[in-house]
Coordinates of C-alpha atoms and ligand atoms in Angstrom, one line a residue:
X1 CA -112.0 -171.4 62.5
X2 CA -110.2 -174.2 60.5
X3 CA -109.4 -173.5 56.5
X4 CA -108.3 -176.0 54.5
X5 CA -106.9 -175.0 51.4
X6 CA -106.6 -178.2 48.7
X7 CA -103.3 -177.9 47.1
X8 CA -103.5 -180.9 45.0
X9 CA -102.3 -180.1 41.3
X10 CA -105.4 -179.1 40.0
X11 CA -105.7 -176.6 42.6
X12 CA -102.7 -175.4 42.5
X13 CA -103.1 -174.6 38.6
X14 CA -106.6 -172.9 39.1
X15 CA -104.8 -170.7 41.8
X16 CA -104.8 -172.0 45.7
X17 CA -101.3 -170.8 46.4
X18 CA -102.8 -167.4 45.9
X19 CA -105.8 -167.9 47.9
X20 CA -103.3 -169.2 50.8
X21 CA -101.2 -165.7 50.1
X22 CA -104.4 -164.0 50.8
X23 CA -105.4 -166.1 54.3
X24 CA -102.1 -164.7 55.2
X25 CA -102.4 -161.1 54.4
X26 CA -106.2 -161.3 56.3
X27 CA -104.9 -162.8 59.7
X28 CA -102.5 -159.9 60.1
X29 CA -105.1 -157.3 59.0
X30 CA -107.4 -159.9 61.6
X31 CA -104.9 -159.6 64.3
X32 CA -104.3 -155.8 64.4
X33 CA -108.2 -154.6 64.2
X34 CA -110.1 -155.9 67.3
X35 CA -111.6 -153.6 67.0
X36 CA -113.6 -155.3 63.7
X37 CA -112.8 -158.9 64.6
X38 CA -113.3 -161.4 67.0
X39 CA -110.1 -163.2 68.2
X40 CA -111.2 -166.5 67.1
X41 CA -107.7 -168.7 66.1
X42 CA -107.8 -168.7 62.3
X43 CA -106.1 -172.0 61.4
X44 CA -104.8 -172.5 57.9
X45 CA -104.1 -175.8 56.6
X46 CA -102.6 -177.0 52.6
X47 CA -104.7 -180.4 52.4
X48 CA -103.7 -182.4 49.2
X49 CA -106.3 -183.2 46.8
X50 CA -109.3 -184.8 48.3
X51 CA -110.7 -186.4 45.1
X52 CA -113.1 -183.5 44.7
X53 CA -111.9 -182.7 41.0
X54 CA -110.9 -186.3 40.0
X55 CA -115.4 -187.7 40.5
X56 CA -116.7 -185.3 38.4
X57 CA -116.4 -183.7 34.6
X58 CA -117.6 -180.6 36.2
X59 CA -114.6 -177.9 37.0
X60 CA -114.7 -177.8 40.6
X61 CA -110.9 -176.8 41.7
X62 CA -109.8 -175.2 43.7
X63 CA -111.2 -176.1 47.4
X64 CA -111.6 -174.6 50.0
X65 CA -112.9 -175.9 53.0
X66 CA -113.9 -173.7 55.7
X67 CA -115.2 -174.9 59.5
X68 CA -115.8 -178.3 57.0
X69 CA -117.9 -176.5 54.8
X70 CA -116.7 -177.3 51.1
X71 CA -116.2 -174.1 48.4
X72 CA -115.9 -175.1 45.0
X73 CA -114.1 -172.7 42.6
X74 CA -112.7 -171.0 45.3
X75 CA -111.3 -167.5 44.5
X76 CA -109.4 -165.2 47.0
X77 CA -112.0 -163.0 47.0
X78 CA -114.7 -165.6 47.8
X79 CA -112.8 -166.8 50.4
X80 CA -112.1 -163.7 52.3
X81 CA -115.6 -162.8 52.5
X82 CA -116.4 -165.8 53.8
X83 CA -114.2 -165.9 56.6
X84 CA -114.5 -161.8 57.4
X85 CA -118.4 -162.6 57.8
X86 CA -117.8 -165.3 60.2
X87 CA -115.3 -163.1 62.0
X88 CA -116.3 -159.6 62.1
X89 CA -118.0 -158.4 65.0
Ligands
FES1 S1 -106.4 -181.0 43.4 FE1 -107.8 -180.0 44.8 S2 -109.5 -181.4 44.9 FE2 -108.1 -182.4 43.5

């Protein structure tokens, strides 16, 4: 599974470094329960700003791309569930 995480200024502000901190945290708790989880590769990747917040007066930030589906407004926890339903078992 590839995740892109924007971390473009806007981003950044709105929280993606968190959301990054918390992609990290789930591969190790991925990586010890396979029990729960398949062992597909979960690749992270910091993207800079794709012009998703600059085309629109809506607040869109931050992005999150996952297996190129885009999430605006990401938040950790939105994120996380995301991946852990494409993962788990
Ligand atoms: S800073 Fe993330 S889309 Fe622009």
């Amino acid at each position: 599974m590839k995740v892109k995480v924007c971390v473009g200024s806007n981003c950044t502000l709105l929280g993606a470094m968190s959301i990054l901190d918390q992609i990290d945290d789930l591969k190790i708790i991925i990586s010890e329960d396979s029990d729960n989880y398949n062992d597909e590769e979960l690749e992270v990747e910091a993207i800079r700003c794709l012009g998703f917040c600059k085309n629109t007066d809506e607040k869109v930030a931050p992005i999150v791309v996952i297996d190129g589906e885009t999430m605006y407004n990401a938040t950790s926890q939105t994120v996380m569930e995301k991946i852990v339903n494409k993962i788990r078992k």
